[in-house]
């Protein structure tokens, strides 16, 4: 059979990887060097040159999006549909196996997958049953510990006996959690993988069946596999030894979630004689982009070490934009995309990448107002996030006490001792009397239909909401939001938990305060409504609309983590500021900074033709204004590869060796300075634009809010 269509589009090293005789193969190569292409063509080669049936191939990718794209490419290559070929994520594939072998895996046929929130609730229930105080045993930490153990393939009974009370308690909770899940047929995410691994370890027949079935196992993004994933791959390919792995140590970005980049190193030991192929030519990015990415990643000490080169022309310089604040940043990005699209480019050739999901909100706002279709990948849009809906639940209930969905959502969140039995009574009463939950709740209390403790808890909740309602009278929307987050206990609830996810929730909640502060009703809005109702209506609309359909030509927004493996002609890497990227947490833990730098490398190498790096001098994020310092990664880009297209009016051009600003003359207007205006009183300078007598200054006055002032025409006094 003619296989030239499979081999011609490859370079020599790629061709060697694709045509290696059966056996273990490791392709270790940098970004954009064609690893995913090699994996795809290897599948084509196996089918057409080696005569392997597609049914005998298993390909593991990192996301469903990647797997869909890969299937498309293989079908194009083979020119026939590959429906029967197993291709998907670790979780997807293991879940499928568990469904087929539920009995052997010791699960009921109707076993149910629980997400992280369900898991959390279950752990709290167990703490209750074991009579453990949540204040001392934060459920999120226990959840995290349990998942850690599972990811290392350790069951409760594997934990060593210990005299330590803390260890003993963890053991008790873990063991009860396992028992509980087993009894109810519940399977969490880590369990899907662990159960499958155990099934393969313990059941020889099943193991051999699948080993025979999957003669060839291929895995992309191998650097981000964790302990059980690698063990399972090894078991599956133990008899055939046909494991084909591709990866890049410089792109290992999930260390914080248990991924083990060491798997790349152990592969060579585990499979002596394996074919190791290195690819060094990059086909994705133009010269300047690649040179800059190489220079940044070279700062990491802990690397296997490789350098990429390209035949492509230097192309455009990377562009650096210093925005005055996050809104300016978003406006610049959206404006640039508009001209890009006007030049005849597709919208889906553009990606806006950021470190923290909370950053998406400002971009979404600007894209919406520019009527530019967009889609947020991986991670929900801001107003769809659970914690934001929780906070809005409070605000809705304040705005309308009869909102039953809001009542149900928050009545016991954070937990305040209102159990299901109590709620059932209130529901029942509201049904029979045809009144809202709120009204039913106050009536069951006044008619003493609830036991004293439950009545006390419900009464306290009603009082809390009534008090919050009273606060709406003379407070700004921003203050109200802040007040709700604090007095409801929501912020505290998430703050107490130490997990990464809870931290993100706190950040999102604080970002809601920023959203409230910046909220300006559209002119078309019904002016009869109060500001709170308008804000809530806007949130509901934003959650439901605006986002384009998957197939539509739209701008792509995603976190750097979700961008792995993808490529776009035009890329914006936004929020390049110390504390945001690299993230604050990474500055406190050794090793994490290198992971952040790898993330930066991943981000930069997504760009094919043009890369923009953006930072804002002042960023209002998580409800606070931050006077930022440019990311250290910016200073690691060689000057020859970058041009500064705007340093904000008050900043000096980018300095090598750090973006620290010079001490400025203290009599100059500059962000952060306190000033007094004859009419508006005292305030703080937020940003400046223009020069000389055309300078405009944005000032946040404590009494009247934010205003633009032209100092040439107003008397401003420095204080
Ligand atoms: P990442 O590390 O980001 O996942 P990768 O190593 O998987 O990148 P690919 O996505 O496979 O790289 O390839 C990067 C780009 O280079 C793709 O557009 C691909 O089509 C192209 N490419 C790869 N190999 C070749 C080649 N030999 N000739 C021309 N183009 C190529
Ligand atoms: Mg790839």
GROMACS .gro file of C-alpha atoms in nm, residues 577-590 592-593 596 632-633:
model
   19
  577UNK     CA    1   0.255   4.084   3.632
  578UNK     CA    2   0.440   3.961   3.935
  579UNK     CA    3   0.199   3.794   4.176
  580UNK     CA    4  -0.046   3.713   3.900
  581UNK     CA    5   0.194   3.544   3.662
  582UNK     CA    6   0.408   3.406   3.816
  583UNK     CA    7   0.128   3.343   4.057
  584UNK     CA    8   0.171   3.459   4.414
  585UNK     CA    9   0.164   3.104   4.546
  586UNK     CA   10   0.456   3.002   4.329
  587UNK     CA   11   0.672   3.270   4.483
  588UNK     CA   12   0.634   3.106   4.819
  589UNK     CA   13   0.713   2.749   4.723
  590UNK     CA   14   1.042   2.647   4.568
  592UNK     CA   15   0.674   2.613   4.169
  593UNK     CA   16   0.840   2.910   4.004
  596UNK     CA   17   0.518   2.886   3.625
  632UNK     CA   18   0.991   3.874   3.565
  633UNK     CA   19   0.922   3.666   3.255
   0.00000   0.00000   0.00000
